[in-house]
């Protein structure tokens, strides 16, 4: 029986790695010591989590504007103020962070939406 439980646990881990093959940094803003200072820069606390990233075209605006977006799905319920991608995020360099435009919570999953740029359709 113990071997069966161990096998199920291992299969679950392998399955999660297949569904969430990427890693991202979920960034949460830290309280500001001097938000009015001349050299003020936002500080973040980071948490690395397995993720599934997908490039999609989405319509967020009521006027039908289409945007190229990255959807980051993570297993569980998470909150974040920004996202750092595993291959480009540098701690302390806010130029390597990405602003989150939308968050959706599902039963066992959280999806973060990051807008890359507007998609121009038919030379509008």
Tab-separated table of N, CA, C and O in Angstrom:
chain	number	residue	atom	x	y	z
A	1	UNK	N	0.821	-1.193	0.000
A	1	UNK	CA	0.000	0.000	0.000
A	1	UNK	C	0.871	1.266	0.000
A	1	UNK	O	0.571	2.223	-0.684
A	2	UNK	N	1.957	1.238	0.782
A	2	UNK	CA	2.851	2.392	0.846
A	2	UNK	C	3.504	2.635	-0.509
A	2	UNK	O	3.694	3.783	-0.915
A	3	UNK	N	3.837	1.548	-1.225
A	3	UNK	CA	4.428	1.699	-2.559
A	3	UNK	C	3.445	2.335	-3.532
A	3	UNK	O	3.828	3.134	-4.379
A	4	UNK	N	2.170	1.992	-3.410
A	4	UNK	CA	1.147	2.566	-4.273
A	4	UNK	C	1.003	4.065	-4.010
A	4	UNK	O	0.919	4.861	-4.948
A	5	UNK	N	1.011	4.459	-2.757
A	5	UNK	CA	0.911	5.880	-2.400
A	5	UNK	C	2.119	6.644	-2.926
A	5	UNK	O	1.993	7.734	-3.483
A	6	UNK	N	3.309	6.063	-2.785
A	6	UNK	CA	4.515	6.699	-3.295
A	6	UNK	C	4.463	6.837	-4.811
A	6	UNK	O	4.826	7.879	-5.369
A	7	UNK	N	3.989	5.823	-5.505
A	7	UNK	CA	3.876	5.856	-6.955
A	7	UNK	C	2.899	6.944	-7.397
A	7	UNK	O	3.176	7.700	-8.324
A	8	UNK	N	1.771	7.050	-6.728
A	8	UNK	CA	0.789	8.086	-7.058
A	8	UNK	C	1.376	9.470	-6.834
A	8	UNK	O	1.204	10.378	-7.649
A	9	UNK	N	2.110	9.655	-5.749
A	9	UNK	CA	2.744	10.950	-5.467
A	9	UNK	C	3.766	11.301	-6.536
A	9	UNK	O	3.830	12.441	-7.001
A	10	UNK	N	4.573	10.329	-6.968
A	10	UNK	CA	5.560	10.572	-8.017
A	10	UNK	C	4.898	10.893	-9.349
A	10	UNK	O	5.328	11.799	-10.067
A	11	UNK	N	3.850	10.177	-9.694
A	11	UNK	CA	3.135	10.459	-10.935
A	11	UNK	C	2.512	11.847	-10.907
A	11	UNK	O	2.482	12.551	-11.911
A	12	UNK	N	2.024	12.247	-9.748
A	12	UNK	CA	1.444	13.586	-9.605
A	12	UNK	C	2.506	14.662	-9.851
A	12	UNK	O	2.272	15.632	-10.548
A	13	UNK	N	3.703	14.473	-9.300
A	13	UNK	CA	4.787	15.434	-9.506
A	13	UNK	C	5.197	15.497	-10.974
A	13	UNK	O	5.415	16.573	-11.523
A	14	UNK	N	5.313	14.357	-11.615
A	14	UNK	CA	5.676	14.319	-13.023
A	14	UNK	C	4.593	14.997	-13.854
A	14	UNK	O	4.876	15.782	-14.752
A	15	UNK	N	3.338	14.742	-13.533
A	15	UNK	CA	2.230	15.360	-14.253
A	15	UNK	C	2.238	16.864	-14.107
A	15	UNK	O	2.015	17.604	-15.065
A	16	UNK	N	2.517	17.392	-12.917
A	16	UNK	CA	2.573	18.830	-12.702
A	16	UNK	C	3.725	19.450	-13.476
A	16	UNK	O	3.608	20.551	-13.996
A	17	UNK	N	4.865	18.749	-13.574
A	17	UNK	CA	5.987	19.272	-14.345
A	17	UNK	C	5.658	19.324	-15.829
A	17	UNK	O	6.167	20.177	-16.545
A	18	UNK	N	4.825	18.426	-16.309
A	18	UNK	CA	4.432	18.447	-17.706
A	18	UNK	C	3.436	19.581	-17.961
A	18	UNK	O	3.504	20.236	-18.980
A	19	UNK	N	2.521	19.818	-17.028
A	19	UNK	CA	1.532	20.880	-17.206
A	19	UNK	C	2.114	22.254	-16.902
A	19	UNK	O	1.655	23.250	-17.426
A	20	UNK	N	3.101	22.323	-16.027
A	20	UNK	CA	3.715	23.581	-15.609
A	20	UNK	C	5.232	23.494	-15.802
A	20	UNK	O	5.991	23.449	-14.846
A	21	UNK	N	5.700	23.489	-17.062
A	21	UNK	CA	7.121	23.257	-17.327
A	21	UNK	C	8.024	24.479	-17.112
A	21	UNK	O	9.230	24.338	-17.010
A	22	UNK	N	7.437	25.677	-17.053
A	22	UNK	CA	8.229	26.895	-16.913
A	22	UNK	C	8.293	27.320	-15.450
A	22	UNK	O	7.582	26.783	-14.607
A	23	UNK	N	9.129	28.314	-15.164
A	23	UNK	CA	9.190	28.909	-13.825
A	23	UNK	C	9.078	30.413	-13.977
A	23	UNK	O	9.614	30.991	-14.921
A	24	UNK	N	8.344	31.051	-13.050
A	24	UNK	CA	8.222	32.508	-13.031
A	24	UNK	C	8.432	33.001	-11.610
A	24	UNK	O	8.312	32.243	-10.643
A	25	UNK	N	8.756	34.282	-11.505
A	25	UNK	CA	8.860	34.952	-10.213
A	25	UNK	C	7.580	35.744	-9.995
A	25	UNK	O	7.275	36.647	-10.781
A	26	UNK	N	6.830	35.393	-8.960
A	26	UNK	CA	5.680	36.197	-8.566
A	26	UNK	C	6.204	37.271	-7.627
A	26	UNK	O	6.803	36.969	-6.593
A	27	UNK	N	6.002	38.527	-7.992
A	27	UNK	CA	6.585	39.647	-7.261
A	27	UNK	C	5.510	40.407	-6.498
A	27	UNK	O	4.484	40.790	-7.066
A	28	UNK	N	5.772	40.642	-5.216
A	28	UNK	CA	4.875	41.402	-4.352
A	28	UNK	C	5.618	42.631	-3.862
A	28	UNK	O	6.745	42.523	-3.370
A	29	UNK	N	4.979	43.808	-3.995
A	29	UNK	CA	5.616	45.057	-3.566
A	29	UNK	C	5.845	45.052	-2.064
A	29	UNK	O	4.982	44.664	-1.290
A	30	UNK	N	7.014	45.546	-1.669
A	30	UNK	CA	7.335	45.729	-0.260
A	30	UNK	C	6.950	47.153	0.148
A	30	UNK	O	6.953	48.059	-0.691
A	31	UNK	N	6.630	47.374	1.412
A	31	UNK	CA	6.294	48.735	1.855
A	31	UNK	C	7.453	49.695	1.596
A	31	UNK	O	8.620	49.338	1.742
A	32	UNK	N	7.116	50.921	1.191
A	32	UNK	CA	8.119	51.936	0.869
A	32	UNK	C	8.607	52.647	2.122
A	32	UNK	O	7.812	53.076	2.953
A	33	UNK	N	9.937	52.803	2.248
A	33	UNK	CA	10.513	53.580	3.347
A	33	UNK	C	10.393	55.073	3.061
A	33	UNK	O	10.072	55.859	3.934
A	34	UNK	N	10.677	55.469	1.822
A	34	UNK	CA	10.635	56.880	1.438
A	34	UNK	C	10.064	56.983	0.022
A	34	UNK	O	10.806	57.154	-0.953
A	35	UNK	N	8.717	56.911	-0.123
A	35	UNK	CA	8.129	56.913	-1.463
A	35	UNK	C	8.309	58.236	-2.205
A	35	UNK	O	8.163	58.281	-3.417
A	36	UNK	N	8.648	59.322	-1.504
A	36	UNK	CA	8.823	60.628	-2.150
A	36	UNK	C	10.278	60.962	-2.425
A	36	UNK	O	10.594	62.071	-2.837
A	37	UNK	N	11.182	60.031	-2.171
A	37	UNK	CA	12.608	60.269	-2.385
A	37	UNK	C	12.948	60.426	-3.863
A	37	UNK	O	12.247	59.922	-4.732
A	38	UNK	N	14.028	61.116	-4.139
A	38	UNK	CA	14.436	61.353	-5.527
A	38	UNK	C	14.874	60.080	-6.238
A	38	UNK	O	14.677	59.920	-7.434
A	39	UNK	N	15.489	59.170	-5.524
A	39	UNK	CA	15.959	57.924	-6.117
A	39	UNK	C	15.035	56.756	-5.795
A	39	UNK	O	15.479	55.619	-5.694
A	40	UNK	N	13.760	57.038	-5.665
A	40	UNK	CA	12.794	56.004	-5.267
A	40	UNK	C	12.665	54.926	-6.348
A	40	UNK	O	12.571	55.209	-7.529
A	41	UNK	N	12.714	53.693	-5.902
A	41	UNK	CA	12.488	52.552	-6.779
A	41	UNK	C	11.686	51.524	-5.989
A	41	UNK	O	11.972	51.266	-4.817
A	42	UNK	N	10.681	50.942	-6.624
A	42	UNK	CA	9.840	49.939	-5.972
A	42	UNK	C	10.678	48.709	-5.664
A	42	UNK	O	11.468	48.260	-6.493
A	43	UNK	N	10.488	48.163	-4.470
A	43	UNK	CA	11.175	46.923	-4.090
A	43	UNK	C	10.157	45.790	-4.059
A	43	UNK	O	9.003	45.989	-3.676
A	44	UNK	N	10.608	44.619	-4.462
A	44	UNK	CA	9.723	43.452	-4.529
A	44	UNK	C	10.263	42.300	-3.699
A	44	UNK	O	11.465	42.131	-3.559
A	45	UNK	N	9.330	41.520	-3.202
A	45	UNK	CA	9.637	40.224	-2.601
A	45	UNK	C	9.240	39.202	-3.666
A	45	UNK	O	8.174	39.313	-4.272
A	46	UNK	N	10.099	38.213	-3.923
A	46	UNK	CA	9.813	37.261	-5.001
A	46	UNK	C	9.564	35.860	-4.477
A	46	UNK	O	10.062	35.471	-3.429
A	47	UNK	N	8.775	35.135	-5.256
A	47	UNK	CA	8.485	33.733	-4.972
A	47	UNK	C	8.531	33.001	-6.319
A	47	UNK	O	7.815	33.368	-7.252
A	48	UNK	N	9.366	31.988	-6.423
A	48	UNK	CA	9.482	31.219	-7.661
A	48	UNK	C	8.448	30.100	-7.641
A	48	UNK	O	8.355	29.345	-6.660
A	49	UNK	N	7.669	29.994	-8.732
A	49	UNK	CA	6.653	28.952	-8.823
A	49	UNK	C	6.663	28.329	-10.218
A	49	UNK	O	6.996	29.004	-11.197
A	50	UNK	N	6.305	27.046	-10.337
A	50	UNK	CA	6.157	26.419	-11.651
A	50	UNK	C	4.975	27.053	-12.377
A	50	UNK	O	3.970	27.404	-11.751
A	51	UNK	N	5.085	27.205	-13.689
A	51	UNK	CA	4.041	27.871	-14.456
A	51	UNK	C	3.926	27.290	-15.856
A	51	UNK	O	4.818	26.614	-16.336
A	52	UNK	N	2.808	27.610	-16.476
A	52	UNK	CA	2.568	27.299	-17.877
A	52	UNK	C	2.365	28.637	-18.567
A	52	UNK	O	1.460	29.382	-18.211
A	53	UNK	N	3.214	28.970	-19.550
A	53	UNK	CA	3.117	30.256	-20.236
A	53	UNK	C	2.658	30.022	-21.675
A	53	UNK	O	3.111	29.087	-22.333
A	54	UNK	N	1.764	30.912	-22.127
A	54	UNK	CA	1.209	30.775	-23.468
A	54	UNK	C	1.021	32.166	-24.080
A	54	UNK	O	0.515	33.069	-23.425
A	55	UNK	N	1.423	32.323	-25.342
A	55	UNK	CA	1.201	33.562	-26.084
A	55	UNK	C	-0.157	33.471	-26.771
A	55	UNK	O	-0.438	32.483	-27.462
A	56	UNK	N	-1.000	34.497	-26.587
A	56	UNK	CA	-2.335	34.500	-27.183
A	56	UNK	C	-2.678	35.910	-27.658
A	56	UNK	O	-2.055	36.887	-27.244
A	57	UNK	N	-3.691	36.012	-28.501
A	57	UNK	CA	-4.278	37.292	-28.873
A	57	UNK	C	-5.601	37.416	-28.142
A	57	UNK	O	-6.443	36.521	-28.228
A	58	UNK	N	-5.792	38.519	-27.416
A	58	UNK	CA	-6.985	38.722	-26.592
A	58	UNK	C	-7.605	40.074	-26.884
A	58	UNK	O	-6.918	41.025	-27.262
A	59	UNK	N	-8.911	40.169	-26.666
A	59	UNK	CA	-9.611	41.441	-26.749
A	59	UNK	C	-10.030	41.824	-25.344
A	59	UNK	O	-10.853	41.159	-24.725
A	60	UNK	N	-9.427	42.896	-24.805
A	60	UNK	CA	-9.790	43.397	-23.479
A	60	UNK	C	-10.677	44.630	-23.592
A	60	UNK	O	-11.539	44.865	-22.776
A	61	UNK	N	-10.443	45.445	-24.598
A	61	UNK	CA	-11.113	46.735	-24.706
A	61	UNK	C	-12.526	46.579	-25.270
A	61	UNK	O	-12.786	45.704	-26.091
A	62	UNK	N	-13.455	47.444	-24.829
A	62	UNK	CA	-14.825	47.381	-25.352
A	62	UNK	C	-14.910	47.720	-26.840
A	62	UNK	O	-15.854	47.344	-27.506
A	63	UNK	N	-13.901	48.431	-27.371
A	63	UNK	CA	-13.936	48.799	-28.786
A	63	UNK	C	-13.413	47.684	-29.703
A	63	UNK	O	-13.306	47.876	-30.900
A	64	UNK	N	-13.062	46.542	-29.151
A	64	UNK	CA	-12.631	45.401	-29.954
A	64	UNK	C	-11.157	45.364	-30.284
A	64	UNK	O	-10.727	44.563	-31.108
A	65	UNK	N	-10.343	46.198	-29.631
A	65	UNK	CA	-8.904	46.198	-29.869
A	65	UNK	C	-8.314	44.856	-29.442
A	65	UNK	O	-8.618	44.340	-28.378
A	66	UNK	N	-7.453	44.300	-30.290
A	66	UNK	CA	-6.835	43.003	-30.018
A	66	UNK	C	-5.402	43.235	-29.548
A	66	UNK	O	-4.676	44.044	-30.118
A	67	UNK	N	-5.010	42.527	-28.502
A	67	UNK	CA	-3.671	42.653	-27.935
A	67	UNK	C	-2.964	41.313	-27.934
A	67	UNK	O	-3.586	40.280	-27.731
A	68	UNK	N	-1.648	41.355	-28.153
A	68	UNK	CA	-0.811	40.174	-27.988
A	68	UNK	C	-0.505	40.073	-26.500
A	68	UNK	O	-0.025	41.036	-25.902
A	69	UNK	N	-0.802	38.948	-25.894
A	69	UNK	CA	-0.648	38.809	-24.450
A	69	UNK	C	0.057	37.503	-24.112
A	69	UNK	O	0.078	36.564	-24.901
A	70	UNK	N	0.634	37.487	-22.924
A	70	UNK	CA	1.181	36.261	-22.356
A	70	UNK	C	0.293	35.881	-21.184
A	70	UNK	O	0.038	36.706	-20.304
A	71	UNK	N	-0.191	34.649	-21.186
A	71	UNK	CA	-0.994	34.139	-20.077
A	71	UNK	C	-0.106	33.203	-19.280
A	71	UNK	O	0.463	32.259	-19.823
A	72	UNK	N	0.031	33.502	-17.986
A	72	UNK	CA	0.844	32.689	-17.090
A	72	UNK	C	-0.104	31.978	-16.132
A	72	UNK	O	-0.794	32.635	-15.350
A	73	UNK	N	-0.144	30.658	-16.206
A	73	UNK	CA	-1.018	29.876	-15.324
A	73	UNK	C	-0.165	29.159	-14.285
A	73	UNK	O	0.836	28.534	-14.628
A	74	UNK	N	-0.587	29.277	-13.020
A	74	UNK	CA	0.116	28.606	-11.919
A	74	UNK	C	-0.899	27.791	-11.138
A	74	UNK	O	-2.070	28.147	-11.052
A	75	UNK	N	-0.425	26.689	-10.569
A	75	UNK	CA	-1.304	25.810	-9.801
A	75	UNK	C	-1.449	26.378	-8.392
A	75	UNK	O	-0.460	26.590	-7.694
A	76	UNK	N	-2.680	26.660	-7.988
A	76	UNK	CA	-2.951	27.212	-6.669
A	76	UNK	C	-3.458	28.639	-6.777
A	76	UNK	O	-3.565	29.212	-7.855
A	77	UNK	N	-3.787	29.223	-5.629
A	77	UNK	CA	-4.279	30.604	-5.579
A	77	UNK	C	-3.145	31.512	-5.128
A	77	UNK	O	-2.622	31.351	-4.037
A	78	UNK	N	-2.776	32.445	-5.988
A	78	UNK	CA	-1.665	33.352	-5.719
A	78	UNK	C	-2.095	34.790	-5.949
A	78	UNK	O	-3.016	35.064	-6.717
A	79	UNK	N	-1.385	35.701	-5.301
A	79	UNK	CA	-1.503	37.134	-5.533
A	79	UNK	C	-0.126	37.633	-5.935
A	79	UNK	O	0.881	37.160	-5.418
A	80	UNK	N	-0.075	38.605	-6.834
A	80	UNK	CA	1.198	39.201	-7.238
A	80	UNK	C	0.940	40.586	-7.796
A	80	UNK	O	-0.147	40.869	-8.315
A	81	UNK	N	1.932	41.458	-7.675
A	81	UNK	CA	1.856	42.799	-8.242
A	81	UNK	C	2.554	42.874	-9.596
A	81	UNK	O	2.265	43.747	-10.407
A	82	UNK	N	3.498	41.988	-9.840
A	82	UNK	CA	4.247	41.944	-11.095
A	82	UNK	C	4.781	40.532	-11.287
A	82	UNK	O	4.726	39.703	-10.377
A	83	UNK	N	5.306	40.276	-12.484
A	83	UNK	CA	5.852	38.953	-12.843
A	83	UNK	C	7.264	39.139	-13.375
A	83	UNK	O	7.540	40.093	-14.108
A	84	UNK	N	8.135	38.215	-13.036
A	84	UNK	CA	9.463	38.148	-13.630
A	84	UNK	C	9.618	36.801	-14.299
A	84	UNK	O	9.301	35.774	-13.702
A	85	UNK	N	10.066	36.789	-15.554
A	85	UNK	CA	10.270	35.536	-16.265
A	85	UNK	C	11.614	34.937	-15.866
A	85	UNK	O	12.596	35.656	-15.678
A	86	UNK	N	11.670	33.630	-15.753
A	86	UNK	CA	12.847	32.920	-15.261
A	86	UNK	C	14.104	33.255	-16.048
A	86	UNK	O	15.181	33.394	-15.479
A	87	UNK	N	14.000	33.401	-17.350
A	87	UNK	CA	15.190	33.606	-18.179
A	87	UNK	C	15.641	35.060	-18.290
A	87	UNK	O	16.683	35.340	-18.855
A	88	UNK	N	14.857	36.026	-17.713
A	88	UNK	CA	15.253	37.422	-17.862
A	88	UNK	C	15.183	38.252	-16.583
A	88	UNK	O	15.736	39.350	-16.540
A	89	UNK	N	14.536	37.772	-15.542
A	89	UNK	CA	14.363	38.570	-14.326
A	89	UNK	C	15.678	38.695	-13.555
A	89	UNK	O	16.374	37.706	-13.333
A	90	UNK	N	16.005	39.936	-13.160
A	90	UNK	CA	17.184	40.220	-12.361
A	90	UNK	C	16.710	40.920	-11.090
A	90	UNK	O	16.038	41.959	-11.167
A	91	UNK	N	17.032	40.363	-9.934
A	91	UNK	CA	16.615	40.942	-8.661
A	91	UNK	C	17.158	42.363	-8.549
A	91	UNK	O	18.336	42.610	-8.793
A	92	UNK	N	16.274	43.298	-8.206
A	92	UNK	CA	16.675	44.688	-8.048
A	92	UNK	C	16.619	45.513	-9.323
A	92	UNK	O	16.786	46.723	-9.289
A	93	UNK	N	16.363	44.900	-10.470
A	93	UNK	CA	16.270	45.618	-11.738
A	93	UNK	C	14.806	45.603	-12.188
A	93	UNK	O	14.338	44.630	-12.768
A	94	UNK	N	14.089	46.696	-11.922
A	94	UNK	CA	12.661	46.738	-12.232
A	94	UNK	C	12.367	46.773	-13.729
A	94	UNK	O	11.234	46.570	-14.146
A	95	UNK	N	13.381	47.006	-14.549
A	95	UNK	CA	13.187	46.958	-16.000
A	95	UNK	C	12.936	45.530	-16.477
A	95	UNK	O	12.461	45.324	-17.595
A	96	UNK	N	13.234	44.545	-15.642
A	96	UNK	CA	13.036	43.140	-16.025
A	96	UNK	C	11.741	42.565	-15.456
A	96	UNK	O	11.527	41.359	-15.514
A	97	UNK	N	10.880	43.426	-14.901
A	97	UNK	CA	9.585	42.976	-14.383
A	97	UNK	C	8.487	43.315	-15.380
A	97	UNK	O	8.651	44.189	-16.229
A	98	UNK	N	7.369	42.619	-15.290
A	98	UNK	CA	6.244	42.836	-16.190
A	98	UNK	C	4.993	43.116	-15.366
A	98	UNK	O	4.669	42.382	-14.438
A	99	UNK	N	4.300	44.175	-15.738
A	99	UNK	CA	3.068	44.571	-15.052
A	99	UNK	C	1.949	43.595	-15.408
A	99	UNK	O	1.794	43.202	-16.564
A	100	UNK	N	1.150	43.252	-14.421
A	100	UNK	CA	0.014	42.349	-14.616
A	100	UNK	C	-1.216	43.184	-14.932
A	100	UNK	O	-1.556	44.094	-14.180
A	101	UNK	N	-1.891	42.894	-16.057
A	101	UNK	CA	-3.090	43.634	-16.418
A	101	UNK	C	-4.360	42.992	-15.873
A	101	UNK	O	-5.337	43.679	-15.621
A	102	UNK	N	-4.348	41.680	-15.711
A	102	UNK	CA	-5.550	40.989	-15.256
A	102	UNK	C	-5.148	39.725	-14.514
A	102	UNK	O	-4.156	39.085	-14.865
A	103	UNK	N	-5.922	39.382	-13.485
A	103	UNK	CA	-5.719	38.139	-12.736
A	103	UNK	C	-7.061	37.434	-12.679
A	103	UNK	O	-8.089	38.049	-12.411
A	104	UNK	N	-7.063	36.138	-12.954
A	104	UNK	CA	-8.293	35.364	-12.789
A	104	UNK	C	-7.988	34.134	-11.941
A	104	UNK	O	-6.968	33.475	-12.131
A	105	UNK	N	-8.869	33.890	-10.989
A	105	UNK	CA	-8.730	32.739	-10.097
A	105	UNK	C	-9.745	31.684	-10.505
A	105	UNK	O	-10.917	31.981	-10.708
A	106	UNK	N	-9.269	30.481	-10.650
A	106	UNK	CA	-10.126	29.343	-10.952
A	106	UNK	C	-10.077	28.411	-9.753
A	106	UNK	O	-9.437	28.719	-8.754
A	107	UNK	N	-10.707	27.276	-9.843
A	107	UNK	CA	-10.802	26.384	-8.681
A	107	UNK	C	-9.433	26.054	-8.085
A	107	UNK	O	-9.212	26.198	-6.893
A	108	UNK	N	-8.486	25.625	-8.905
A	108	UNK	CA	-7.167	25.235	-8.400
A	108	UNK	C	-6.045	25.910	-9.179
A	108	UNK	O	-4.921	25.426	-9.180
A	109	UNK	N	-6.343	27.023	-9.822
A	109	UNK	CA	-5.362	27.641	-10.692
A	109	UNK	C	-5.546	29.155	-10.703
A	109	UNK	O	-6.655	29.654	-10.559
A	110	UNK	N	-4.445	29.870	-10.860
A	110	UNK	CA	-4.473	31.319	-11.021
A	110	UNK	C	-3.854	31.648	-12.367
A	110	UNK	O	-2.824	31.085	-12.730
A	111	UNK	N	-4.484	32.554	-13.107
A	111	UNK	CA	-3.966	32.982	-14.407
A	111	UNK	C	-3.643	34.473	-14.341
A	111	UNK	O	-4.471	35.275	-13.913
A	112	UNK	N	-2.436	34.835	-14.746
A	112	UNK	CA	-1.991	36.221	-14.810
A	112	UNK	C	-1.867	36.593	-16.290
A	112	UNK	O	-1.300	35.837	-17.072
A	113	UNK	N	-2.373	37.766	-16.660
A	113	UNK	CA	-2.346	38.223	-18.044
A	113	UNK	C	-1.418	39.431	-18.156
A	113	UNK	O	-1.580	40.410	-17.431
A	114	UNK	N	-0.464	39.353	-19.079
A	114	UNK	CA	0.480	40.439	-19.336
A	114	UNK	C	0.313	40.838	-20.804
A	114	UNK	O	0.456	40.001	-21.696
A	115	UNK	N	0.018	42.114	-21.034
A	115	UNK	CA	-0.143	42.615	-22.401
A	115	UNK	C	1.224	42.967	-22.969
A	115	UNK	O	1.991	43.704	-22.360
A	116	UNK	N	1.523	42.454	-24.145
A	116	UNK	CA	2.793	42.747	-24.819
A	116	UNK	C	2.651	43.980	-25.718
A	116	UNK	O	3.397	44.928	-25.604
A	117	UNK	N	1.701	43.928	-26.654
A	117	UNK	CA	1.479	45.050	-27.553
A	117	UNK	C	0.138	44.883	-28.263
A	117	UNK	O	-0.483	43.842	-28.194
A	118	UNK	N	-0.274	45.942	-28.945
A	118	UNK	CA	-1.516	45.900	-29.699
A	118	UNK	C	-1.266	45.192	-31.022
A	118	UNK	O	-0.218	45.375	-31.651
A	119	UNK	N	-2.225	44.382	-31.444
A	119	UNK	CA	-2.143	43.687	-32.731
A	119	UNK	C	-2.863	44.540	-33.764
A	119	UNK	O	-4.029	44.902	-33.587
A	120	UNK	N	-2.166	44.895	-34.823
A	120	UNK	CA	-2.761	45.695	-35.902
A	120	UNK	C	-3.368	44.739	-36.927
A	120	UNK	O	-2.653	43.921	-37.513
A	121	UNK	N	-4.666	44.856	-37.106
A	121	UNK	CA	-5.365	43.971	-38.034
A	121	UNK	C	-5.709	44.721	-39.317
A	121	UNK	O	-6.272	45.827	-39.267
A	122	UNK	N	-5.371	44.188	-40.455
A	122	UNK	CA	-5.727	44.734	-41.768
A	122	UNK	C	-5.295	46.179	-41.934
A	122	UNK	O	-6.059	47.017	-42.424
A	123	UNK	N	-4.097	46.520	-41.509
A	123	UNK	CA	-3.533	47.860	-41.677
A	123	UNK	C	-4.453	48.963	-41.185
A	123	UNK	O	-4.694	49.951	-41.864
A	124	UNK	N	-5.000	48.804	-39.995
A	124	UNK	CA	-5.885	49.820	-39.413
A	124	UNK	C	-5.141	51.076	-39.106
A	124	UNK	O	-4.041	51.100	-38.683
